[in-house]
Short mmCIF file of C-alpha atoms in Angstrom, two decimals:
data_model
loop_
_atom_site.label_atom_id
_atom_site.label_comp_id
_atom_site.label_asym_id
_atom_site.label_seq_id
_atom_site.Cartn_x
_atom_site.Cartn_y
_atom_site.Cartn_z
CA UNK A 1 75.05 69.06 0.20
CA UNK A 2 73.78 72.52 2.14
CA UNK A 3 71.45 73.25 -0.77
CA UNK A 4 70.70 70.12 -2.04
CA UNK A 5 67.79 69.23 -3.68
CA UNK A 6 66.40 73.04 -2.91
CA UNK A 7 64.42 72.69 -5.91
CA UNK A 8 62.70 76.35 -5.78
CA UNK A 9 65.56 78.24 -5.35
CA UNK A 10 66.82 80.54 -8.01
CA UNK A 11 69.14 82.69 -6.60
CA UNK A 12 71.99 82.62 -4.20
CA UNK A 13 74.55 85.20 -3.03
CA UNK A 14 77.67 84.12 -1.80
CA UNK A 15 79.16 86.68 0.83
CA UNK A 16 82.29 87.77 2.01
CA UNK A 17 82.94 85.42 4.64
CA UNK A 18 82.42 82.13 2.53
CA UNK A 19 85.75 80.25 2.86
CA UNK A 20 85.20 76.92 1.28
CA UNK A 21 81.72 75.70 -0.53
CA UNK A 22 82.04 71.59 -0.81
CA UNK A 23 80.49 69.18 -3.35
CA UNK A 24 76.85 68.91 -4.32
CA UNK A 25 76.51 72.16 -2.32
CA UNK A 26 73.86 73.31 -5.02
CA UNK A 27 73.16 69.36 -6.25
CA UNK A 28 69.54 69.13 -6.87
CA UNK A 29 68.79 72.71 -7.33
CA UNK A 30 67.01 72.30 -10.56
CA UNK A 31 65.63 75.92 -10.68
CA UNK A 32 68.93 77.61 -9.82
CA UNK A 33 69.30 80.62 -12.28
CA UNK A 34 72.52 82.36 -11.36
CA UNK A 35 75.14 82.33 -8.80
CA UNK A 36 76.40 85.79 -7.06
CA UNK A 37 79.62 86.28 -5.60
CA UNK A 38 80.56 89.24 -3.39
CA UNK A 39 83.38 91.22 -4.87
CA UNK A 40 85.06 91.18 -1.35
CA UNK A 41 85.35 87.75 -1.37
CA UNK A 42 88.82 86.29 -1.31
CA UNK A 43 87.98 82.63 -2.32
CA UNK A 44 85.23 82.50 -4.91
CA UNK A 45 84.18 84.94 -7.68
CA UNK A 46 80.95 84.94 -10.23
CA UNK A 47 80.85 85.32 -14.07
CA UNK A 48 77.49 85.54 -15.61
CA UNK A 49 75.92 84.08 -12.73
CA UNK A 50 78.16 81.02 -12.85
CA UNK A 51 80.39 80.37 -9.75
CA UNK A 52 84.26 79.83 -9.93
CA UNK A 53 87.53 79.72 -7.85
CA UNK A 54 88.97 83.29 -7.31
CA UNK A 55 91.37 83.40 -10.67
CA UNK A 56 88.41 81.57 -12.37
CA UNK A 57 91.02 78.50 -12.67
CA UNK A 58 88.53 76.02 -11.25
CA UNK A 59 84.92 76.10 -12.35
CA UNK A 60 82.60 75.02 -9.30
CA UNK A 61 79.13 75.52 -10.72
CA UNK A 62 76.86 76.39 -13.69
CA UNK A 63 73.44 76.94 -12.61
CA UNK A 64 71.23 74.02 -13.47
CA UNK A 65 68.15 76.64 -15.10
CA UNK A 66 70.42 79.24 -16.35
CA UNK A 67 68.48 81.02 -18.79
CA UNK A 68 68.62 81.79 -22.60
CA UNK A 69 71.69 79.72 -22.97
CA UNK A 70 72.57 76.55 -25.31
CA UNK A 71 75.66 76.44 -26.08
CA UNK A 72 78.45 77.71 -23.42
CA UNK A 73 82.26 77.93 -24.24
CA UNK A 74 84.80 76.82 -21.11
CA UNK A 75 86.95 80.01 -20.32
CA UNK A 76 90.38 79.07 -21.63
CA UNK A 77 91.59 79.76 -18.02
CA UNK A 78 89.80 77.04 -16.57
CA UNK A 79 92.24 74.07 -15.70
CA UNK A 80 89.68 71.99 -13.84
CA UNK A 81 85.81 71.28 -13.57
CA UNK A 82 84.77 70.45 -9.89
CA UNK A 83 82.47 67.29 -9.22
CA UNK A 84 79.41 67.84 -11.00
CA UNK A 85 79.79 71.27 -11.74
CA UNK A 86 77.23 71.14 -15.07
CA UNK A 87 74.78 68.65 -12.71
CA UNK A 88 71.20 68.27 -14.37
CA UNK A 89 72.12 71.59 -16.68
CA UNK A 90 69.17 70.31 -19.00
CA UNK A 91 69.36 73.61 -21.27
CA UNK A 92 72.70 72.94 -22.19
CA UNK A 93 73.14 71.59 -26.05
CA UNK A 94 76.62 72.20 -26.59
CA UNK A 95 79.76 72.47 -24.07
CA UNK A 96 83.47 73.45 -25.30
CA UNK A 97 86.20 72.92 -23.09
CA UNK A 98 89.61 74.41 -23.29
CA UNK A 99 92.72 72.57 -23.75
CA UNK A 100 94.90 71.58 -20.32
CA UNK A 101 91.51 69.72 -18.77
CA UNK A 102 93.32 66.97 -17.16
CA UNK A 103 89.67 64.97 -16.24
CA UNK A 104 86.01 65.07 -16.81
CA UNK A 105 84.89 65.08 -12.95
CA UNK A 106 82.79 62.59 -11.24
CA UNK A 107 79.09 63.36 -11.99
CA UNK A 108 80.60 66.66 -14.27
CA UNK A 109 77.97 66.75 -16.81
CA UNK A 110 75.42 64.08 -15.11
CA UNK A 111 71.69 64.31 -16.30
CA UNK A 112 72.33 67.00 -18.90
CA UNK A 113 69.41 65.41 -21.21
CA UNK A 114 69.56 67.67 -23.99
CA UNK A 115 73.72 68.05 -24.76
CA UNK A 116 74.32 66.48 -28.35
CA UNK A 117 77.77 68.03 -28.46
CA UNK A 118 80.98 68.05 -26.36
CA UNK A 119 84.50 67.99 -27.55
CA UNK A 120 87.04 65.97 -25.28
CA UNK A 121 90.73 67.69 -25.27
CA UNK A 122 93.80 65.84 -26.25
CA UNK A 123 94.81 66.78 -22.61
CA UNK A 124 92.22 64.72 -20.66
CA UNK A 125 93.71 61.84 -19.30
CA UNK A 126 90.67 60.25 -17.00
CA UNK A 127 86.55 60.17 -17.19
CA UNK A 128 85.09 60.01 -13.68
CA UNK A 129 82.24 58.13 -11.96
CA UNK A 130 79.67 59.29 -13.72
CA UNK A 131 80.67 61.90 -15.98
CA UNK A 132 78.35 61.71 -18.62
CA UNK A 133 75.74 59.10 -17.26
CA UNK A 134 72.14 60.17 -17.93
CA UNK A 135 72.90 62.12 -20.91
CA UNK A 136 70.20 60.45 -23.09
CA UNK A 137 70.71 63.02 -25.94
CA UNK A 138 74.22 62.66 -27.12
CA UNK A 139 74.79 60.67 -30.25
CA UNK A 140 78.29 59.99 -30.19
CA UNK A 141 81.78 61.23 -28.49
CA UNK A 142 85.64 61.12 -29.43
CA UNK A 143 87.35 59.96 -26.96
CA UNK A 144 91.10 61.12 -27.06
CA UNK A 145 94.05 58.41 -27.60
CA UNK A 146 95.81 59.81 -24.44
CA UNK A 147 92.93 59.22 -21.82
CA UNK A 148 94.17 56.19 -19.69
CA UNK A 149 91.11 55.65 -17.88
CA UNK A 150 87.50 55.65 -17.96
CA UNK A 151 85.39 54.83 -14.69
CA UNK A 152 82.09 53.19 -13.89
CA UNK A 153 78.90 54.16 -14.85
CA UNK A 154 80.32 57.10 -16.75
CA UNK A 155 77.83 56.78 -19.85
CA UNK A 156 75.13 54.67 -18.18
CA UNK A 157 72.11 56.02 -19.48
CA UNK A 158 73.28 57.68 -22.63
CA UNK A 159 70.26 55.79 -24.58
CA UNK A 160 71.42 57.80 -27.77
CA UNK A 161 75.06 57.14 -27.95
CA UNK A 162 75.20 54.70 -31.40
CA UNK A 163 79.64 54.23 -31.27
CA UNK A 164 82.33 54.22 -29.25
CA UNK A 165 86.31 53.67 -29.54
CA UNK A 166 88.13 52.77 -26.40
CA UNK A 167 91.61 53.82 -26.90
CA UNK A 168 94.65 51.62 -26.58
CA UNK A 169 96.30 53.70 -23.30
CA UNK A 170 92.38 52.24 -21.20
CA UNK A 171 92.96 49.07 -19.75
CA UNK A 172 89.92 48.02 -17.85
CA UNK A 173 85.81 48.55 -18.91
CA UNK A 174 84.60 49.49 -15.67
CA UNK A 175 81.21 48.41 -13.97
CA UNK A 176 78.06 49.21 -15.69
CA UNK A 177 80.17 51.72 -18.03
CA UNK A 178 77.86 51.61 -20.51
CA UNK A 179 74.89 50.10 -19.08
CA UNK A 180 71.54 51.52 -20.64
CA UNK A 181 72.96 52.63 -23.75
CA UNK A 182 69.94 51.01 -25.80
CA UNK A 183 71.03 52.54 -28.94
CA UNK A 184 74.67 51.33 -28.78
CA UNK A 185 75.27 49.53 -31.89
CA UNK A 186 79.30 49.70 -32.73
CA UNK A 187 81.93 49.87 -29.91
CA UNK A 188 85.23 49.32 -30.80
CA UNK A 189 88.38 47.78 -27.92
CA UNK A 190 91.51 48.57 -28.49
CA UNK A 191 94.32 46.01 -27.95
CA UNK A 192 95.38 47.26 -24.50
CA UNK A 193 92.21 46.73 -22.54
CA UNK A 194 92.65 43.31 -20.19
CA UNK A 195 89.28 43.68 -17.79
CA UNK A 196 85.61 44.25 -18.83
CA UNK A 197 83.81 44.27 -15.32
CA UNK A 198 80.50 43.32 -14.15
CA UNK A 199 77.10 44.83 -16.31
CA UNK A 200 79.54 47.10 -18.49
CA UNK A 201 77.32 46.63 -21.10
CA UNK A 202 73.93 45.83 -19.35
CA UNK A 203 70.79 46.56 -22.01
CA UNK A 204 73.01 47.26 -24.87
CA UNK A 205 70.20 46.17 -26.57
CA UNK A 206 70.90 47.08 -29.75
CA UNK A 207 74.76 46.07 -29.43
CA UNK A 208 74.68 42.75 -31.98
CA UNK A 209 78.60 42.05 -32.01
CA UNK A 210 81.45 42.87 -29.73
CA UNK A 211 85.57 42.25 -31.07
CA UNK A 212 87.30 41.56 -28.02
CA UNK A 213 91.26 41.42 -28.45
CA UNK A 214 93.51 39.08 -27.33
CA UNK A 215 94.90 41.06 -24.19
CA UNK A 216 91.85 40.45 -22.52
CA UNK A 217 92.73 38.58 -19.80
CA UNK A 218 89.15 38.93 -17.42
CA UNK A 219 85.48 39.11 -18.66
CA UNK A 220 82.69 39.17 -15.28
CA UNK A 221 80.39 36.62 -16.16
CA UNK A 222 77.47 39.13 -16.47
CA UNK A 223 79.86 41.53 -18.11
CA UNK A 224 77.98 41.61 -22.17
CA UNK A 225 74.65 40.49 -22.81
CA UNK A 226 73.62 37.15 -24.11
CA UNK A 227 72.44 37.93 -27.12
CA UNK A 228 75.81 39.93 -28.49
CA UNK A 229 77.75 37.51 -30.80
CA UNK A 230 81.59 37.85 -29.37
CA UNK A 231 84.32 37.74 -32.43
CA UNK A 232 87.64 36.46 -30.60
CA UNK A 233 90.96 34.94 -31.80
CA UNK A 234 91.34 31.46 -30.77
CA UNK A 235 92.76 29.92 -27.48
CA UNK A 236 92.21 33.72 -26.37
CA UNK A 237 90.40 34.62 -22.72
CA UNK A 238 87.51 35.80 -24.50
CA UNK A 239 87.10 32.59 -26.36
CA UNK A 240 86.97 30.52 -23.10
CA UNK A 241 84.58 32.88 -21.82
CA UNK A 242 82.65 32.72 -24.84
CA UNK A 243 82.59 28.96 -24.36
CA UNK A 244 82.03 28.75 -20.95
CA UNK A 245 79.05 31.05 -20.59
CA UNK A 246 77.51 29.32 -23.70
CA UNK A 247 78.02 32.52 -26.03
CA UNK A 248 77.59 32.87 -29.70
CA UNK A 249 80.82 33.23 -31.24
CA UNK A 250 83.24 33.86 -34.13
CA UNK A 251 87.03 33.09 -34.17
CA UNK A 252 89.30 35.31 -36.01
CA UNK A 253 91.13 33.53 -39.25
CA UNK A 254 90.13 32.46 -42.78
CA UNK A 255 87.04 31.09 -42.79
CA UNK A 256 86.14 27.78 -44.36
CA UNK A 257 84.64 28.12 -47.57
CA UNK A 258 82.15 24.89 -49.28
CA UNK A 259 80.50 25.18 -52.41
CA UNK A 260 77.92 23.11 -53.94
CA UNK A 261 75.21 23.48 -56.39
CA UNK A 262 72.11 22.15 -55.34
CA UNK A 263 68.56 23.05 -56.61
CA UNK A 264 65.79 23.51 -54.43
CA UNK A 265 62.44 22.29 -55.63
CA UNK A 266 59.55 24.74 -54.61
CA UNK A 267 58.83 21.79 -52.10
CA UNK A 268 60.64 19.31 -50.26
CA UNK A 269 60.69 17.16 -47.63
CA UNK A 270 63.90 15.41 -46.17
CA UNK A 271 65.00 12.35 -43.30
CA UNK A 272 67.28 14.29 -40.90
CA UNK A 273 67.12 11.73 -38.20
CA UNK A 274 71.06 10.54 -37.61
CA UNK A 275 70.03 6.42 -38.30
CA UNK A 276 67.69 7.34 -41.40
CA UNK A 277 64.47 6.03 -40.19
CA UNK A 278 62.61 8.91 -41.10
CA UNK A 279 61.72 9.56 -37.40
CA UNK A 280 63.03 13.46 -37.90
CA UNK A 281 61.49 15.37 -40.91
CA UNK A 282 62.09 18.57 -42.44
CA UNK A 283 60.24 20.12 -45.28
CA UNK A 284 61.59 23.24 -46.65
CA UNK A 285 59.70 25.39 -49.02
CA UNK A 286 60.91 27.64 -52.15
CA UNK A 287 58.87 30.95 -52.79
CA UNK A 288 59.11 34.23 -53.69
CA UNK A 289 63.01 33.67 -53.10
CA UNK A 290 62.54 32.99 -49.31
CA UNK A 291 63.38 29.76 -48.23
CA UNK A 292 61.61 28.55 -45.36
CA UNK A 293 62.65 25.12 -43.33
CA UNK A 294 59.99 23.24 -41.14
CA UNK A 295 60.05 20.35 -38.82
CA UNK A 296 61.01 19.43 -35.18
CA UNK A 297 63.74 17.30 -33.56
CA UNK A 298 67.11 17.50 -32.72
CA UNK A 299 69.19 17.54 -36.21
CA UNK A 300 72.44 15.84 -36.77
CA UNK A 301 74.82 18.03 -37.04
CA UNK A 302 77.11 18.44 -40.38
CA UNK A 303 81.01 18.48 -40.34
CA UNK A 304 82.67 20.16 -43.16
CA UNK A 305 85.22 17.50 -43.75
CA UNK A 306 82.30 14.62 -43.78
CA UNK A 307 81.09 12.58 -46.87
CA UNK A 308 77.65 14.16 -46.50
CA UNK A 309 76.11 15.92 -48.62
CA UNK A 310 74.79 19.12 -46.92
CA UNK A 311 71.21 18.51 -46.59
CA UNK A 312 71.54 15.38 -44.78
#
């Protein structure tokens, strides 16, 4: 952190003598246009102002304001990004990466508010802390089948991200993975995941339904919102969650299908009360195809299997 949060700098020059530059060095250093290194350096070189390992295998950092640039290809070279090497890069639209990325670094592209495109490799096996959170403009992402992991908080924030598949190979949802993704509407879980930790989906507000599968074996009570409606096979962890935390849900199976013809009259008014003595009322009303029901009180509830007709 030598530099961090030196938010009027725009230039540095690395000399000769540098050895080793650690994390977040330049963290913070939103006005950072270009990175030099000196050519007699045996540790750390420069390419277009953005700062790499000596054979360019490692890419340390891209210059948060680095001009005229909004779409930047990964060097096919580059095996690994360091921690938050593309930190608050808020000019950056679109990122490629090369094939033989292993991970997507803790805080790698953090706060880049204006990326809509990034391609994960078949190759990436991991997502950091953090990888991705803040990124508020990116719509949607493929994850790989072959990534095994994908830590917390590592698309908090991403208020534009609409769907998401977790593949099979993940096995836990980590804490507040996808916390603040407002605009979340369709995730999909892969059989394979068995934890969902605490917040993962915190103000998913958009996020209606959630299919949890059966190898789910832990769900943190504050885990998915109250208002999401959980679909779950029966006698499955997710159904006793459901259950226990008073959750609307749907079981997997046929569903049970009754059929009656009944004709509304444009106004009606009906005893609900359980011992018929018209204590409970309901009137329900006919018009321009909307059916409306009125009333208050508790109403009995209807089994499928009863005698009743329907409307009692």
């Amino acid at each position: 952190s030598a530099f961090d949060n030196c938010s009027s700098l725009t230039n540095i020059i690395i000399p000769p003598g540098v050895t080793e530059i650690y994390n977040d060095a330049f963290r913070g250093c939103k006005n950072l246009e270009k990175i030099e290194v000196n050519d007699k350096n045996k540790y750390y070189s420069s390419q277009d102002g953005i700062l790499f390992n000596k054979d360019k295998t490692i890419i340390i950092r891209y210059p948060s304001a680095k001009k005229n640039v909004e779409e930047y290809i990964i060097p096919n070279e580059v095996e690994t990004i360091e921690n938050g090497a593309f930190y608050q890069c808020e000019n950056l639209k679109k990122i490629t990466l090369p094939e033989g990325i292993k991970f997507i670094p803790s805080r790698g592209f953090f706060g880049c508010t204006n990326l809509t495109d990034i391609n994960i490799p078949d190759s990436v096996k991991s997502i950091e802390n953090s990888a991705f959170s803040e990124c508020s403009s990116l719509k949607s992402i493929t994850l790989p089948e072959g990534i095994t992991s994908i830590s917390e908080y590592a698309f908090k924030g991403c208020n534009n991200l609409r769907d998401i598949t977790i593949p099979k190979q993940v096995t836990k949802i980590e804490k507040e993975t996808f916390s603040k993704c407002t605009n979340l509407t369709n995730i999909t879980i892969s059989e394979g995941v068995t934890n969902i930790k605490e917040m993962a989906f915190w103000k998913c507000d958009n996020l209606k339904s959630i299919t949890l599968p059966e190898t789910i074996t832990s769900i943190a009570s504050s885990a998915i919102p109250k208002n999401v409606i959980i679909f779950a096979k029966a006698d499955s962890e997710a159904h006793r969650y459901a259950e226990e935390s008073e959750q609307g849900y749907l079981l997997e199976g046929e569903p049970k299908i009754y059929e009656t013809n009944y004709e509304i009259k444009e106004e009606e008014t009906w005893d609900i009360s359980e011992n018929r003595d018209e204590s409970i009322k309901a009137t329900w009303t006919l018009a321009d195809k909307t059916l409306t029901i009125r009333g208050s009180g508790n109403m009995k509830n209807w089994e499928y299997n009863s005698n009743e007709d329907w409307h009692n």
